[in-house]
PDB file of C-alpha atoms in Angstrom:
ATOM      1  CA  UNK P   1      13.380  39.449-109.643  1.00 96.00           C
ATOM      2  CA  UNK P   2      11.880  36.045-108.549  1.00 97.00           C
ATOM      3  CA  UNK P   3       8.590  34.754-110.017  1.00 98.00           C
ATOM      4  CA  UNK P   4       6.155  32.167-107.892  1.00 98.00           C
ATOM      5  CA  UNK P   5       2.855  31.234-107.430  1.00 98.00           C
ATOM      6  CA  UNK P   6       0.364  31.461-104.689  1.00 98.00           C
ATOM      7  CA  UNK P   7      -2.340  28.297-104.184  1.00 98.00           C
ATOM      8  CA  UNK P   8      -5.109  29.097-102.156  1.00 97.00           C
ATOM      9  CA  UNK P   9      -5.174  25.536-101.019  1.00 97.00           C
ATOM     10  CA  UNK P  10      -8.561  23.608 -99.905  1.00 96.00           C
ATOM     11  CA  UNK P  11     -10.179  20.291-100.035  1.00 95.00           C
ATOM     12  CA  UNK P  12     -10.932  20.429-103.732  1.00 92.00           C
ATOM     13  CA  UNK P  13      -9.351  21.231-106.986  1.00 93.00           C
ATOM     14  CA  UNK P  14      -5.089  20.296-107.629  1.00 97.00           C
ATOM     15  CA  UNK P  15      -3.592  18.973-104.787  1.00 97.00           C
ATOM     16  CA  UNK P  16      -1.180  21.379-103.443  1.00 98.00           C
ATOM     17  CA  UNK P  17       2.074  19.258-104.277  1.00 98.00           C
ATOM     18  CA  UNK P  18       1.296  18.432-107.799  1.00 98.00           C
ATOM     19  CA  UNK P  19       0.970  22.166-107.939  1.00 98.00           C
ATOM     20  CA  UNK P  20       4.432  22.781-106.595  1.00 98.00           C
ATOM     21  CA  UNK P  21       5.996  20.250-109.057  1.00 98.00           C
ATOM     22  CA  UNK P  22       4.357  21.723-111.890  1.00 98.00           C
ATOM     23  CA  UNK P  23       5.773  24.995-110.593  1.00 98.00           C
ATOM     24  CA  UNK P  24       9.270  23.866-109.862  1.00 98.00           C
ATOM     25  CA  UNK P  25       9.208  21.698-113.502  1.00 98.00           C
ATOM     26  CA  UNK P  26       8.495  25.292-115.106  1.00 98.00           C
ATOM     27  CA  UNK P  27      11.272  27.064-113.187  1.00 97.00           C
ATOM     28  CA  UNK P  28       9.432  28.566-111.047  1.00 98.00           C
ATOM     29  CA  UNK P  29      11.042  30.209-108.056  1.00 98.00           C
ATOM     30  CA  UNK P  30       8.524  29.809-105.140  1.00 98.00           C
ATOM     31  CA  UNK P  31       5.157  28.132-103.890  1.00 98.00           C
ATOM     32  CA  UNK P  32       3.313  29.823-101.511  1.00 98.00           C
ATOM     33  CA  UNK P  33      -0.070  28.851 -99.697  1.00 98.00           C
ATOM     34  CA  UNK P  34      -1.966  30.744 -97.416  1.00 98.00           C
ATOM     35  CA  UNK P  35      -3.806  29.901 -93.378  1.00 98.00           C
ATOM     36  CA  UNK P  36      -7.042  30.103 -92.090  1.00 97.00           C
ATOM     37  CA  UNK P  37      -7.771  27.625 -88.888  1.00 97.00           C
ATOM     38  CA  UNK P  38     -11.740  28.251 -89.093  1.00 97.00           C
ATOM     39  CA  UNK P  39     -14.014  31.210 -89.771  1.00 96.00           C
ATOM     40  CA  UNK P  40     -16.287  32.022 -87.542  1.00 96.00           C
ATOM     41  CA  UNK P  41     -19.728  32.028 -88.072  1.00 95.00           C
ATOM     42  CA  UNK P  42     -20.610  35.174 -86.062  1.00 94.00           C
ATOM     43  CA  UNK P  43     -18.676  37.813 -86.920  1.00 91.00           C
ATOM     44  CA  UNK P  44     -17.935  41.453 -87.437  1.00 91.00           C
ATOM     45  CA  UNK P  45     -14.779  41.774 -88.621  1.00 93.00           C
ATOM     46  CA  UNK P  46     -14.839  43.460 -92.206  1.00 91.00           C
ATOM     47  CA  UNK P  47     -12.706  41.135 -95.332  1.00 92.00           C
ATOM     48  CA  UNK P  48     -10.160  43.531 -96.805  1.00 90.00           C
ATOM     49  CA  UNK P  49     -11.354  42.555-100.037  1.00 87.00           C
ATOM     50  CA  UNK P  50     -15.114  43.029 -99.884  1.00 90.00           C
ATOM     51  CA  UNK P  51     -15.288  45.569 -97.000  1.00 90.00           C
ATOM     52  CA  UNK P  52     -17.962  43.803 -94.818  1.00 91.00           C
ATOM     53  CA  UNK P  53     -18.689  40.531 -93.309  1.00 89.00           C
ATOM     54  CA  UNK P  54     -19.274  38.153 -96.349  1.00 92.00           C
ATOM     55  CA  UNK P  55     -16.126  36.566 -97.541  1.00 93.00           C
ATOM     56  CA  UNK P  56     -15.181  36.389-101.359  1.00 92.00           C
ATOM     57  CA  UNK P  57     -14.589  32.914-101.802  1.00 92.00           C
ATOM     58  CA  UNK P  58     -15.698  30.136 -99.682  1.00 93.00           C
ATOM     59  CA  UNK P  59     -12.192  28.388 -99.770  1.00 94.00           C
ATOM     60  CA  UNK P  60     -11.473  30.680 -96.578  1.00 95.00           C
ATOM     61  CA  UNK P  61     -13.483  27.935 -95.063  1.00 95.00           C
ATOM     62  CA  UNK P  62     -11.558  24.708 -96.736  1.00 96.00           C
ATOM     63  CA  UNK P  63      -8.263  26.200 -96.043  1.00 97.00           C
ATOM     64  CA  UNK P  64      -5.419  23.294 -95.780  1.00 98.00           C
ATOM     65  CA  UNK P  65      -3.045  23.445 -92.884  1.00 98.00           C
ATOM     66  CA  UNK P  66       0.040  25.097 -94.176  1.00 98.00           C
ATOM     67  CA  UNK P  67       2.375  23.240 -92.498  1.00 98.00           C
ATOM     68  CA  UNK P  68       1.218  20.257 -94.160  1.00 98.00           C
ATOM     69  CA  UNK P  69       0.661  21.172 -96.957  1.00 98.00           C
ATOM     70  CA  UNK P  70       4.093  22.120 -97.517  1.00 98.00           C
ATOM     71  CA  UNK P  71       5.437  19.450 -96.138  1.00 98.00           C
ATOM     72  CA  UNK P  72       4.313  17.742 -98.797  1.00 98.00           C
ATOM     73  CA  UNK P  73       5.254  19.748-101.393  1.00 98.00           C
ATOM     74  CA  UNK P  74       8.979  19.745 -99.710  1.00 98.00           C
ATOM     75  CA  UNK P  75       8.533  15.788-100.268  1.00 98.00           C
ATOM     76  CA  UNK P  76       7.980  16.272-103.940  1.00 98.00           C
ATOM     77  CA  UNK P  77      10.280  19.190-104.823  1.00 98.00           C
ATOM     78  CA  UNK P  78      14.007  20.199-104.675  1.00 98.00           C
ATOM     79  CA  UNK P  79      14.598  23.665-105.117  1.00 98.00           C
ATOM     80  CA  UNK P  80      11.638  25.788-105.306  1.00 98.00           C
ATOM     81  CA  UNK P  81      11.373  28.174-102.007  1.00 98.00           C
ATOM     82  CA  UNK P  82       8.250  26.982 -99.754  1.00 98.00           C
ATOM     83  CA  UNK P  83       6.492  30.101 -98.279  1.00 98.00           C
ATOM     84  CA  UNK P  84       3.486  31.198 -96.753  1.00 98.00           C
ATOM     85  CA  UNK P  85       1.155  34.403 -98.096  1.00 96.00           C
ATOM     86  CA  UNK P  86       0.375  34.561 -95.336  1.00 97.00           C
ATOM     87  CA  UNK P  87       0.437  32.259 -92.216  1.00 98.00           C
ATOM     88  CA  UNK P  88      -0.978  33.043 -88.476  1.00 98.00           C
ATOM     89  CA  UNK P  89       1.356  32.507 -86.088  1.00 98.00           C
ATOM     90  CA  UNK P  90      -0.930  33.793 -83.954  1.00 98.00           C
ATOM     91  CA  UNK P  91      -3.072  30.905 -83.639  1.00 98.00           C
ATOM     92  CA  UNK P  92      -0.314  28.590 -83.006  1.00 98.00           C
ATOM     93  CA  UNK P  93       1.502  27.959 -80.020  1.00 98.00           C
ATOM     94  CA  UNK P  94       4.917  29.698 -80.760  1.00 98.00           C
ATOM     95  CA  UNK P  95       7.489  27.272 -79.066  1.00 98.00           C
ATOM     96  CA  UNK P  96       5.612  23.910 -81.000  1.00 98.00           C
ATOM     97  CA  UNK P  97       5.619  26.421 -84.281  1.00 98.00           C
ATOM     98  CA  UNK P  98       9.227  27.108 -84.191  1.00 98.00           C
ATOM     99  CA  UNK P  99       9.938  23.675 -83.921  1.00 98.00           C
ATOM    100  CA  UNK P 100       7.317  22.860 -87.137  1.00 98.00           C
ATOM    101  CA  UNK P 101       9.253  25.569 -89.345  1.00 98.00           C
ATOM    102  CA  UNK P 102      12.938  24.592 -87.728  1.00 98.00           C
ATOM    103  CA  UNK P 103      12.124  20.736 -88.809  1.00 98.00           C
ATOM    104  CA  UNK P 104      10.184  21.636 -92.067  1.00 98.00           C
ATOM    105  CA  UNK P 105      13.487  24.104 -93.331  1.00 98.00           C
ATOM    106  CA  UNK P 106      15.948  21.221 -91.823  1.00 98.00           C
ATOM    107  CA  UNK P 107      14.412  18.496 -94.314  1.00 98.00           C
ATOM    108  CA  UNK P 108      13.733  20.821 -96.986  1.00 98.00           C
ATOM    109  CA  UNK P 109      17.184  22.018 -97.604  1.00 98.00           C
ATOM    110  CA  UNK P 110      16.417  25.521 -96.193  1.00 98.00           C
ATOM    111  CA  UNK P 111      14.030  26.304 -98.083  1.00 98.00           C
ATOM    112  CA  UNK P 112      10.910  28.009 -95.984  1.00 98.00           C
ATOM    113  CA  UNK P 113       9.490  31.919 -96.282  1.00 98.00           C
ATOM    114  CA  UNK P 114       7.309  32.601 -93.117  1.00 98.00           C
ATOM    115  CA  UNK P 115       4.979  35.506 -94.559  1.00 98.00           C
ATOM    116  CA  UNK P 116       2.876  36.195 -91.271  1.00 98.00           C
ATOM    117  CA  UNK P 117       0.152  38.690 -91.007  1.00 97.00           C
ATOM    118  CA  UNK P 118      -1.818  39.941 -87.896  1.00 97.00           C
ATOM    119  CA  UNK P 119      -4.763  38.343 -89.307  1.00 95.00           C
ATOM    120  CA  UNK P 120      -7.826  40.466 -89.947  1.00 94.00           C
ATOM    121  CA  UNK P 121     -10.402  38.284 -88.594  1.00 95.00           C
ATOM    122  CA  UNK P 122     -10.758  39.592 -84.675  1.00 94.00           C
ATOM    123  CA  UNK P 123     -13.299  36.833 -84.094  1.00 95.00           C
ATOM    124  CA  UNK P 124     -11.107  34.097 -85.537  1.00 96.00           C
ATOM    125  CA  UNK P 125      -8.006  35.438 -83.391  1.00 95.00           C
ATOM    126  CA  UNK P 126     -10.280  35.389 -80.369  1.00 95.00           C
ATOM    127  CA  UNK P 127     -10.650  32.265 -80.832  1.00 96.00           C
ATOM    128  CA  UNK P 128      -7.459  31.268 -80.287  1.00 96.00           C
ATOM    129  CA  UNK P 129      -6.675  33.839 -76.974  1.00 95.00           C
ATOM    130  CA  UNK P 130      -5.795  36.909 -78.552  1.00 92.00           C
ATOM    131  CA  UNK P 131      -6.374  40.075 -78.024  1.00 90.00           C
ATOM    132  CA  UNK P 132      -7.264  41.853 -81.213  1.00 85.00           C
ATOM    133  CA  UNK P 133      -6.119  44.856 -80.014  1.00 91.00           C
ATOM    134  CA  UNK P 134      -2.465  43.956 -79.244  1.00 95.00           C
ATOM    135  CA  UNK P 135      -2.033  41.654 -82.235  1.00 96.00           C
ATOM    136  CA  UNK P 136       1.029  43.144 -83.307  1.00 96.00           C
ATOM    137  CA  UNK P 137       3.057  43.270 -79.989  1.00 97.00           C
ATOM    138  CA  UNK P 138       2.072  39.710 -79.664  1.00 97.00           C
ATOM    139  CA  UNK P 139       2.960  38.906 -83.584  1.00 98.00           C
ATOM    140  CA  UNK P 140       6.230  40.617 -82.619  1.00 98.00           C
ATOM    141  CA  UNK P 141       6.781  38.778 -79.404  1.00 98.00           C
ATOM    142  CA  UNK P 142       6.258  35.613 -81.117  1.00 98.00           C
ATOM    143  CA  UNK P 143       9.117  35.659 -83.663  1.00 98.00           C
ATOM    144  CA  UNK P 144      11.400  37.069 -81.009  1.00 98.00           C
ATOM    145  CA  UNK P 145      11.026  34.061 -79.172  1.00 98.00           C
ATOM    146  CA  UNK P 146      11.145  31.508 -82.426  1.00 98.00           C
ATOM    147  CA  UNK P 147      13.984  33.188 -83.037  1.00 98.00           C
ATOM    148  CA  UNK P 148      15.625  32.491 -79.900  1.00 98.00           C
ATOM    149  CA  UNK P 149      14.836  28.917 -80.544  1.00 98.00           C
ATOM    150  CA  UNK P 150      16.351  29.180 -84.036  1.00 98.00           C
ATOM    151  CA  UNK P 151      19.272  30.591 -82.949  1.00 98.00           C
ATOM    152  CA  UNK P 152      20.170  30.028 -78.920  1.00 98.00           C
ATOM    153  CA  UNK P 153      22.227  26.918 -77.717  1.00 97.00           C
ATOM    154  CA  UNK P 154      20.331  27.647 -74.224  1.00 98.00           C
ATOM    155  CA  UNK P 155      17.252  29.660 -75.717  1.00 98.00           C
ATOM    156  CA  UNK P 156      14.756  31.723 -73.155  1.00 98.00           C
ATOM    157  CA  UNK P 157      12.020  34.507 -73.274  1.00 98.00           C
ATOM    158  CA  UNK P 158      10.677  36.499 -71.338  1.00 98.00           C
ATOM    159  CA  UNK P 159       7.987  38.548 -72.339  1.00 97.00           C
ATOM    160  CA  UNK P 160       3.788  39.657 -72.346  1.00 96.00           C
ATOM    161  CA  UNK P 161       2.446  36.833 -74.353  1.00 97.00           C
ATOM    162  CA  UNK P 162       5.826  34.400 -74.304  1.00 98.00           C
ATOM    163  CA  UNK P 163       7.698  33.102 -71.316  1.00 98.00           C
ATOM    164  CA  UNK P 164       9.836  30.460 -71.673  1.00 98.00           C
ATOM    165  CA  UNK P 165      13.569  29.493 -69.680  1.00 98.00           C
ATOM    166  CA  UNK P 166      16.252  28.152 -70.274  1.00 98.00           C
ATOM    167  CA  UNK P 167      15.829  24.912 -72.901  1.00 98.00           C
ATOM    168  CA  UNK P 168      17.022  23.255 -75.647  1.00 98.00           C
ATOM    169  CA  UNK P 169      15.452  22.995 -78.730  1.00 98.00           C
ATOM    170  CA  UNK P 170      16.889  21.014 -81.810  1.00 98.00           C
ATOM    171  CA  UNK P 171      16.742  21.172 -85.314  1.00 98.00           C
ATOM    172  CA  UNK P 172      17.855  24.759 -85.486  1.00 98.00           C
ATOM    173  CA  UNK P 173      16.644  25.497 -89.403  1.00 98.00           C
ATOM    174  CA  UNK P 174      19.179  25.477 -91.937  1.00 98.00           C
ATOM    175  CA  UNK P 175      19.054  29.507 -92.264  1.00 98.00           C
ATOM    176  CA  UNK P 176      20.380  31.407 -89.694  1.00 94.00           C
ATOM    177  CA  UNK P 177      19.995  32.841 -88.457  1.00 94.00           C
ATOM    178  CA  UNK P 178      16.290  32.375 -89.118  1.00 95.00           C
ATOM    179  CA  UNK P 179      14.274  31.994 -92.043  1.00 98.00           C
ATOM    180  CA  UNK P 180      13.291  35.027 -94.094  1.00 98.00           C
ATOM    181  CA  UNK P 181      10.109  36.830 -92.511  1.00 98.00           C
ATOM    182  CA  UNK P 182       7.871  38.708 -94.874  1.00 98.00           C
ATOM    183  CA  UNK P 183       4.698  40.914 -92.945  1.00 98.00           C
ATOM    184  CA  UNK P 184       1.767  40.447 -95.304  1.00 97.00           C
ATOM    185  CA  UNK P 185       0.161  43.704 -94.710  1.00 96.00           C
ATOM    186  CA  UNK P 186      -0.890  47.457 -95.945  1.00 95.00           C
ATOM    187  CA  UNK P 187       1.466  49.926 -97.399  1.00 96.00           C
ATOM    188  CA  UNK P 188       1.092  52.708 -94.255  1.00 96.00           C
ATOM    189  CA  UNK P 189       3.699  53.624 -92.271  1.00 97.00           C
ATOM    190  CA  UNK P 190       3.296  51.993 -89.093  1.00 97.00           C
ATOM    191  CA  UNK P 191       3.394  48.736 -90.655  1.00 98.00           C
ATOM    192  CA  UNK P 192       6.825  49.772 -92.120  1.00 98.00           C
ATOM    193  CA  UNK P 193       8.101  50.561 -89.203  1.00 98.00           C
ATOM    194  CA  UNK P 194       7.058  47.230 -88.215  1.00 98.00           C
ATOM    195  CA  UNK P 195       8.879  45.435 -90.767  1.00 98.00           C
ATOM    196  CA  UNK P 196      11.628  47.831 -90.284  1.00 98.00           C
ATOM    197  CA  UNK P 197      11.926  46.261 -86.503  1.00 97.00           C
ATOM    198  CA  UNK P 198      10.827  43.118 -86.949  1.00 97.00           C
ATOM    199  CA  UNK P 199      10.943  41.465 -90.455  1.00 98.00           C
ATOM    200  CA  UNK P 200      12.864  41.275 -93.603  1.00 98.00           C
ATOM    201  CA  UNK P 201      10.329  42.125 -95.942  1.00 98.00           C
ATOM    202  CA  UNK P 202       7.071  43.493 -97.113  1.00 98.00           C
ATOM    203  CA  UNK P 203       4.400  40.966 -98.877  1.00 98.00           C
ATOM    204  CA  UNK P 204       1.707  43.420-100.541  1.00 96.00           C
ATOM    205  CA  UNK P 205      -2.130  43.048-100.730  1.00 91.00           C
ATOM    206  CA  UNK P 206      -3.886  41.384-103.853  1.00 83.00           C
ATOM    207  CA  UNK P 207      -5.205  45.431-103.257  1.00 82.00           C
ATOM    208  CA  UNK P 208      -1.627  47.068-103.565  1.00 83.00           C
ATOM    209  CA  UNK P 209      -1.295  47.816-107.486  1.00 77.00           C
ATOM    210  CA  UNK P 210       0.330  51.289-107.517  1.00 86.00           C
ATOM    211  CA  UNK P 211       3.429  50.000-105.211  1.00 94.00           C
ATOM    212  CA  UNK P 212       6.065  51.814-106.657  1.00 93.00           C
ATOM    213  CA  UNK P 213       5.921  54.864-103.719  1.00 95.00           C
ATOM    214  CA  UNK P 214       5.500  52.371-101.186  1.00 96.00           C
ATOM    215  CA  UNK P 215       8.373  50.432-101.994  1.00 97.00           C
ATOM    216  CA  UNK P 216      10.795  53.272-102.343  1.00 96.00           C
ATOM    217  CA  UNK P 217       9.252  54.894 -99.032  1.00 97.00           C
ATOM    218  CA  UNK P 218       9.636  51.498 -96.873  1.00 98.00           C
ATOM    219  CA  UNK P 219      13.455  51.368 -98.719  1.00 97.00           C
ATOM    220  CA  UNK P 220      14.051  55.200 -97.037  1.00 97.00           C
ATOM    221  CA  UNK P 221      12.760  53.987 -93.960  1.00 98.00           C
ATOM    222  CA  UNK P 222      15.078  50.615 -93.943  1.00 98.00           C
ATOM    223  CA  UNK P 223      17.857  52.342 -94.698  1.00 97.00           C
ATOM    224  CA  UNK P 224      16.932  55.348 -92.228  1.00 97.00           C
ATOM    225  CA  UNK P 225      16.649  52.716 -89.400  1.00 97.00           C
ATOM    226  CA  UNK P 226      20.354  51.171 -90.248  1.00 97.00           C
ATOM    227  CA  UNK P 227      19.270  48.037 -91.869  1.00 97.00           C
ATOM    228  CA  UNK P 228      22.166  46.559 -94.122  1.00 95.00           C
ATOM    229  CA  UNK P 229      20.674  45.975 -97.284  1.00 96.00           C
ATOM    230  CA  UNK P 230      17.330  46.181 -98.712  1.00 96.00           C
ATOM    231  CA  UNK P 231      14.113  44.897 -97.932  1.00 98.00           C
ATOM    232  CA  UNK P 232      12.515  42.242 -99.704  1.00 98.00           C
ATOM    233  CA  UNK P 233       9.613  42.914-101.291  1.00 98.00           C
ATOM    234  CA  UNK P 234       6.987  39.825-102.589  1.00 98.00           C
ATOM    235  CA  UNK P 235       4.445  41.424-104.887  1.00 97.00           C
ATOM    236  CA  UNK P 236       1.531  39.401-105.471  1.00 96.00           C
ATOM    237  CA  UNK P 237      -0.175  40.252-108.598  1.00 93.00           C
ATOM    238  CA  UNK P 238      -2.816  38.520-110.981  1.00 87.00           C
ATOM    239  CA  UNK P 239      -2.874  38.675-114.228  1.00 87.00           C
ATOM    240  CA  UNK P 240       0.459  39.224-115.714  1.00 90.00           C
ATOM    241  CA  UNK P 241       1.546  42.658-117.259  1.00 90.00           C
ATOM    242  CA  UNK P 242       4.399  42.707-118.272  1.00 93.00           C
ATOM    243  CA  UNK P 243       5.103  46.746-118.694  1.00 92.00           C
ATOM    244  CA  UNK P 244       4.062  46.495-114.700  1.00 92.00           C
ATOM    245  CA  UNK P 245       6.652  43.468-113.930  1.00 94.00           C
ATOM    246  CA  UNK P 246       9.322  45.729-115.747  1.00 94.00           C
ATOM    247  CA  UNK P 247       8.224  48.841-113.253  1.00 93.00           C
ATOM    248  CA  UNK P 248       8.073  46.684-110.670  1.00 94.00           C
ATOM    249  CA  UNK P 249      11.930  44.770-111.176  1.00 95.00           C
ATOM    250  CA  UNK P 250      13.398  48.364-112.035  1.00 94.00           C
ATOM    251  CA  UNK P 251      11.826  50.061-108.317  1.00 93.00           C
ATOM    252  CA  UNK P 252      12.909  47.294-106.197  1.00 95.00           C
ATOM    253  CA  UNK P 253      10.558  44.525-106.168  1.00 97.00           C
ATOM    254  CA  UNK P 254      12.124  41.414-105.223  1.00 98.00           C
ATOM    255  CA  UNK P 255       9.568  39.145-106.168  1.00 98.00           C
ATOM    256  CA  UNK P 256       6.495  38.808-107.994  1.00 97.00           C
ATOM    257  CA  UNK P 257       3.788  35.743-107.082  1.00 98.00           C
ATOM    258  CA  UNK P 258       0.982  34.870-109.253  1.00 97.00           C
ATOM    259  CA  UNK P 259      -2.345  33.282-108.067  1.00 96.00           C
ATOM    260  CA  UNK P 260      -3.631  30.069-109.414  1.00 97.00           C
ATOM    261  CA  UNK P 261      -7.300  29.886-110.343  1.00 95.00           C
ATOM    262  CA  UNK P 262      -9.676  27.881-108.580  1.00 95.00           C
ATOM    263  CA  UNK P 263     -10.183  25.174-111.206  1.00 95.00           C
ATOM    264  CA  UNK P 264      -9.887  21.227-111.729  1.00 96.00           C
ATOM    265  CA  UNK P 265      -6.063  20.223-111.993  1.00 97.00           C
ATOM    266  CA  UNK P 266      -5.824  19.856-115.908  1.00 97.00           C
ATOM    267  CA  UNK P 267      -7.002  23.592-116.006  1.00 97.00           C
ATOM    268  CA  UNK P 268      -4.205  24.948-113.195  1.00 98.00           C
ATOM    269  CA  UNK P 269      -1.611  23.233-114.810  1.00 98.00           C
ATOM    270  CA  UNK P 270      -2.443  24.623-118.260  1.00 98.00           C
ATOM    271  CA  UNK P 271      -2.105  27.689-116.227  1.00 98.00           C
ATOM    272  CA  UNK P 272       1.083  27.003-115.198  1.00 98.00           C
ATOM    273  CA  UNK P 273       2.672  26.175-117.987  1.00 98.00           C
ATOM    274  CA  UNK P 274       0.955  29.580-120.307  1.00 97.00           C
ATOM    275  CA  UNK P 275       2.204  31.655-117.556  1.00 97.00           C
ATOM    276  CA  UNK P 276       5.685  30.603-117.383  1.00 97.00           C
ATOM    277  CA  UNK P 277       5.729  31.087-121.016  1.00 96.00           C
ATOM    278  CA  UNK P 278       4.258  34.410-120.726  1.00 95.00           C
ATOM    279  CA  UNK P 279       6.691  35.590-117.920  1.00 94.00           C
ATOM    280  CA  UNK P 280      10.174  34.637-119.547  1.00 90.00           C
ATOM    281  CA  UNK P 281       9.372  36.645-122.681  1.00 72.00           C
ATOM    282  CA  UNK P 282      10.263  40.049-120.832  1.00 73.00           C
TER     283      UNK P 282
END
């Protein structure tokens, strides 16, 4: 089972590559960051986390550009897997964001971990020409045709929200035959059979404690659906416990990423470095 971190990146507090070093430097496996492109003022979509319209932390506001961000931390780093928890592709245009992944994996060393989510914020998705309502065929569409980029000498798509013809499109990323995709979303079914279709993996919810159903019920249904393999599964989790990271390795968890608090740089990488010394005594 991996181990990484998750930075909730903004314009304050450790600079996201000096994060990733310190991560790499203490053999960690992964550096993940997360995407919002504004919030909305007026709004009624509910946060997962608080239930309502007020937000829990006001770096949903600050939020770097993923992209970026790791970018730089590919600059500064040589191993350690670059990943989003979770990006938007949503509010991108797909063609331009499979050729920002393709080019960030081809300089990286294929490195990159697209976890994409629907996005919960209707308002913010609206924003950017979605419907809310057909989020996930669009989600869906959108990889489809990244991956045709990825992977097609003479890529095309044809669908609702995509429609491309024939073109070329250069770097293809150094995994093929496309980076891994994780769906950052709720343990129900329909968004397992999502993943099933669509994905390689599951990213849980800083909500999802109890996982160890879920995981074995989205395994049944992988494995129902002729998928070689398993599923990866990226558990993010706080605090470590170390009886639960035991539970969690034994049932199938792939990986397990820790969040960073939101403190000054001497104070994160302190962090760092007590929980990589926590983590390897189990």
């Amino acid at each position: 089972m991996r181990h990484g971190i998750t930075l909730f990146t903004s314009d304050r507090g450790i600079r996201p590559e000096t994060a990733a070093q310190a991560a790499e430097a203490h053999g960690f496996d992964s550096f993940y960051v997360p995407e919002h492109t504004h919030i909305p003022i007026n709004r009624e979509s509910a946060h997962p986390g608080t239930g309502n319209e007020t937000l829990p932390d006001d770096r949903y506001m600050r939020t770097l550009d993923p992209w970026v961000t790791l970018g730089l931390a590919a600059a500064v780093t040589s191993t350690i897997r670059l990943g989003t928890s979770v990006a938007l592709p949503l509010e991108h245009d797909p063609i331009t964001l499979a050729k920002t992944i393709a080019t960030l994996d081809h300089l990286s060393g294929g490195r990159v971990v697209l976890g994409a989510g629907f996005g919960w914020n209707a308002e913010e998705l609206a924003d950017h020409g979605v419907p809310p309502k057909k989020r996930r065929t669009a989600l869906r569409e959108y990889l489809e045709a990244m991956a045709a980029l990825w992977t097609q000498e003479e890529a095309e798509y044809h669908g609702m929200f995509v429609e491309f013809g024939p073109s070329w499109a250069w770097p293809k990323p150094i995994q093929q035959p496309r980076p891994p995709i994780l769906l950052g979303a709720g343990p129900t079914d329909r968004n397992f059979e999502w993943i099933v279709r669509s994905a390689d993996g599951w990213i849980t919810t800083p909500r999802d404690r109890n996982i160890d159903e879920h995981v074995r019920r989205l395994q049944k249904m992988w494995t129902e659906a002729g998928r070689e393999g398993s599923p990866e599964v990226l558990a993010l989790a706080g605090r470590p416990d170390l009886d639960e990271l035991r539970l969690w390795r034994e049932n199938g968890v792939t990986e397990v990423v820790f969040g960073l608090p939101d403190r000054s740089q001497d104070e994160v990488l302190a962090y760092i470095e007590r929980l990589a010394t926590t983590i390897a005594g189990y």
